[in-house]
Amino acid sequence: MTMALITYKEAVRQAMQEEMRRDENVFLLGEDVGVYGGAFGVSLGMLEEFGEERVRDTPISEGVIAGAAAGAAVTGLRPIAEIMFSDFITIAMDSLVNQAAKMRYMFGGKAKVPMVLRMPGGSGTGAAAQHSQSLEAWLVHVPGLKVVMPSTPYDVKGLLKTAIRDDNPVVFIETKTVYNKKGEVPEEDYVIPFGVADVKRVGRDVTVFATGVMVHRSLEAAEILAKEGIDVEVIDPRTLVPFDKETLVKSVIKTGKLIIVHEACKRGGFGGEVAAEVMESEAFDYLDAPIKRVAGKNIPIPYCMELEKSAVPQVDDIVNAVREIV
């Protein structure tokens, strides 16, 4: 394959463009996705290529965006709906949770709901408590939704193309602090299947399971720890639903230790579910230490950038957790 070095947000844009060229039923809707090119510049140039019928600016109403996407999907279209910040999913929950997630089941499988709800999540931009949350645990709890959380340009492009082609509602969480991170992405068409985790770094001493931007911080921590003779394995689930339990269990059996790292608040976070999955598996007998969670504090994200950093895990927090468990 021919590889190109592009940013995370360019990979998102390419995935949407390629799928819209491939299938005329695919269209994009959301606040400022057209003329403005998206709040983070992800959809720049798409209005010029596809026109107002397929790149649709909407009113400031997340309920309308999610409801219109669900309705369009049921009638045979393949909408990509953008929620400007993941925090605003609160306004769209009825359409997403009670309609989109349930329709295929309630119609005995005869109705398909091929919609993607894209939303940038997480902190790191000084956007304060109402624009910086990580709410993936809410969405994982809903039967009928698939939840995707890529961390690299390669993953985000391949998984978004898979999401657009899926016949079920997919919540696609983009970590906004990695929008400008670059990585190699194939120029040829490719997709990444759901439910397949990626071992970002192979190690023998401890397994670090991380999501979103925490994948990058965990890899940075692993390089620091390698100089101390501690070999860290870093696993990125890529999709939270479906969840690749097998890869995680295999890693924990090998290392005997598990640290779970996520940006969301520790209380009720996805890390608790991951820990339970391991405890209920054959990996339990191989654990040499209690499972550790390195997660956000149970507080709203502060506006001040220095306080914001203290509210979510940083590289040093991961390094210290590994030292403690090893």
XYZ file of C-alpha atoms in Angstrom, residues 95-271:
177
model
C -33.685 10.469 19.396
C -30.536 8.405 19.791
C -31.382 6.153 22.745
C -35.145 5.696 22.427
C -35.480 5.836 18.647
C -32.342 5.031 16.644
C -31.011 2.382 19.035
C -34.359 0.582 19.358
C -35.974 0.671 15.919
C -34.274 -2.321 14.350
C -35.201 -4.486 17.344
C -38.766 -3.188 17.626
C -39.452 -3.823 13.933
C -38.166 -7.385 14.099
C -35.032 -6.642 12.099
C -36.977 -5.325 9.092
C -35.862 -1.726 9.650
C -32.253 -0.673 9.242
C -30.803 2.452 10.870
C -27.509 3.130 9.048
C -26.560 6.402 10.735
C -23.285 7.688 12.153
C -23.279 10.266 14.930
C -19.850 11.919 14.965
C -18.769 13.974 17.936
C -15.462 15.379 19.232
C -14.959 14.624 22.903
C -12.576 15.221 25.763
C -10.672 18.081 27.320
C -7.402 19.803 26.510
C -8.637 22.916 24.705
C -9.558 25.181 27.623
C -13.210 24.983 26.632
C -14.512 24.550 30.209
C -16.999 22.210 31.855
C -19.748 22.218 29.208
C -17.459 21.542 26.217
C -14.843 19.125 27.586
C -16.553 15.980 28.861
C -15.959 12.328 27.992
C -19.365 10.649 28.072
C -18.699 7.364 26.279
C -19.785 5.280 29.289
C -23.360 6.562 28.894
C -23.452 5.393 25.286
C -21.861 2.006 25.908
C -24.733 1.295 28.286
C -27.354 1.465 25.503
C -28.181 -1.797 23.668
C -28.456 -1.193 19.931
C -25.651 1.359 19.654
C -22.128 0.701 18.437
C -19.510 2.962 20.019
C -16.209 3.718 18.292
C -13.283 5.701 19.738
C -10.219 5.812 17.438
C -6.905 7.361 18.503
C -4.843 7.565 15.283
C -5.329 8.824 11.705
C -5.076 5.258 10.356
C -7.703 3.976 12.772
C -10.100 6.902 12.427
C -10.275 6.661 8.638
C -10.675 2.892 8.452
C -13.215 2.764 11.259
C -15.275 5.708 9.974
C -15.619 4.034 6.580
C -16.775 0.865 8.355
C -19.252 2.906 10.420
C -20.762 4.583 7.359
C -21.290 1.202 5.674
C -22.829 -0.365 8.808
C -26.611 -0.848 8.922
C -26.817 0.060 12.624
C -26.480 3.364 14.496
C -22.853 4.093 15.324
C -21.658 6.739 17.781
C -18.246 7.845 16.560
C -16.182 9.677 19.187
C -13.296 11.769 17.863
C -10.730 12.979 20.399
C -10.331 16.650 19.549
C -6.864 16.986 21.081
C -5.508 14.586 18.429
C -7.153 16.297 15.429
C -3.781 17.737 14.383
C -1.677 14.645 15.129
C -0.192 13.092 12.005
C 0.115 9.452 11.066
C 0.517 7.220 8.044
C -2.693 6.342 6.214
C -3.044 4.184 3.070
C -4.000 6.068 -0.080
C -5.942 3.006 -1.264
C -9.414 2.124 0.018
C -9.410 0.168 3.293
C -11.684 -0.527 6.242
C -11.048 -1.715 9.804
C -13.549 -4.195 11.277
C -15.326 -3.361 14.508
C -14.454 -5.345 17.621
C -10.734 -5.736 16.897
C -8.363 -4.080 19.378
C -4.888 -2.962 18.370
C -1.764 -3.673 20.397
C 0.011 -0.338 19.958
C 3.098 -1.532 21.845
C 4.125 -5.070 22.758
C 5.448 -5.603 26.294
C 5.872 -8.247 28.978
C 5.611 -6.586 32.419
C 2.258 -4.786 32.565
C -0.759 -4.243 30.309
C -1.989 -0.674 29.889
C -5.456 -0.479 28.343
C -6.110 3.070 27.087
C -8.656 4.988 25.015
C -8.537 8.186 22.950
C -5.734 10.620 23.723
C -4.698 8.390 26.622
C -3.307 5.927 24.066
C -0.718 8.541 23.086
C 0.063 9.433 26.699
C 0.399 5.748 27.588
C 2.849 5.202 24.730
C 4.876 8.185 25.933
C 4.821 6.771 29.458
C 5.933 3.383 28.129
C 9.031 4.934 26.544
C 9.963 6.599 29.833
C 9.473 3.340 31.745
C 11.474 1.352 29.191
C 14.552 3.298 30.299
C 13.934 1.900 33.791
C 13.677 -1.666 32.493
C 9.873 -1.841 32.705
C 8.310 -3.234 29.515
C 4.756 -1.940 28.974
C 2.187 -3.386 26.593
C -0.324 -0.774 25.368
C -3.717 -1.869 24.056
C -6.161 0.400 22.225
C -9.649 -1.160 21.975
C -10.586 1.176 19.087
C -14.226 0.146 19.478
C -15.931 0.010 22.871
C -19.001 -1.741 21.447
C -18.322 -4.323 20.115
C -15.497 -4.942 22.581
C -12.463 -7.136 21.894
C -12.207 -8.967 25.196
C -10.005 -11.732 23.783
C -7.017 -9.492 23.001
C -7.126 -7.891 26.452
C -7.446 -11.196 28.308
C -4.555 -12.679 26.332
C -2.369 -9.708 27.254
C -3.244 -9.834 30.958
C -2.501 -13.559 31.091
C 0.937 -12.729 29.670
C 1.792 -9.750 31.908
C -0.183 -10.529 35.080
C -0.948 -6.844 35.638
C -3.515 -4.402 34.252
C -3.839 -0.625 34.329
C -6.852 1.011 32.664
C -6.452 4.616 31.522
C -9.229 6.907 30.338
C -9.978 10.611 30.363
C -13.534 10.310 31.650
C -14.369 10.524 35.359
C -13.371 7.377 37.228
C -16.807 6.975 38.836
C -19.041 5.059 36.423
C -16.396 5.187 33.689
C -15.802 2.536 31.044
C -12.752 1.373 32.999
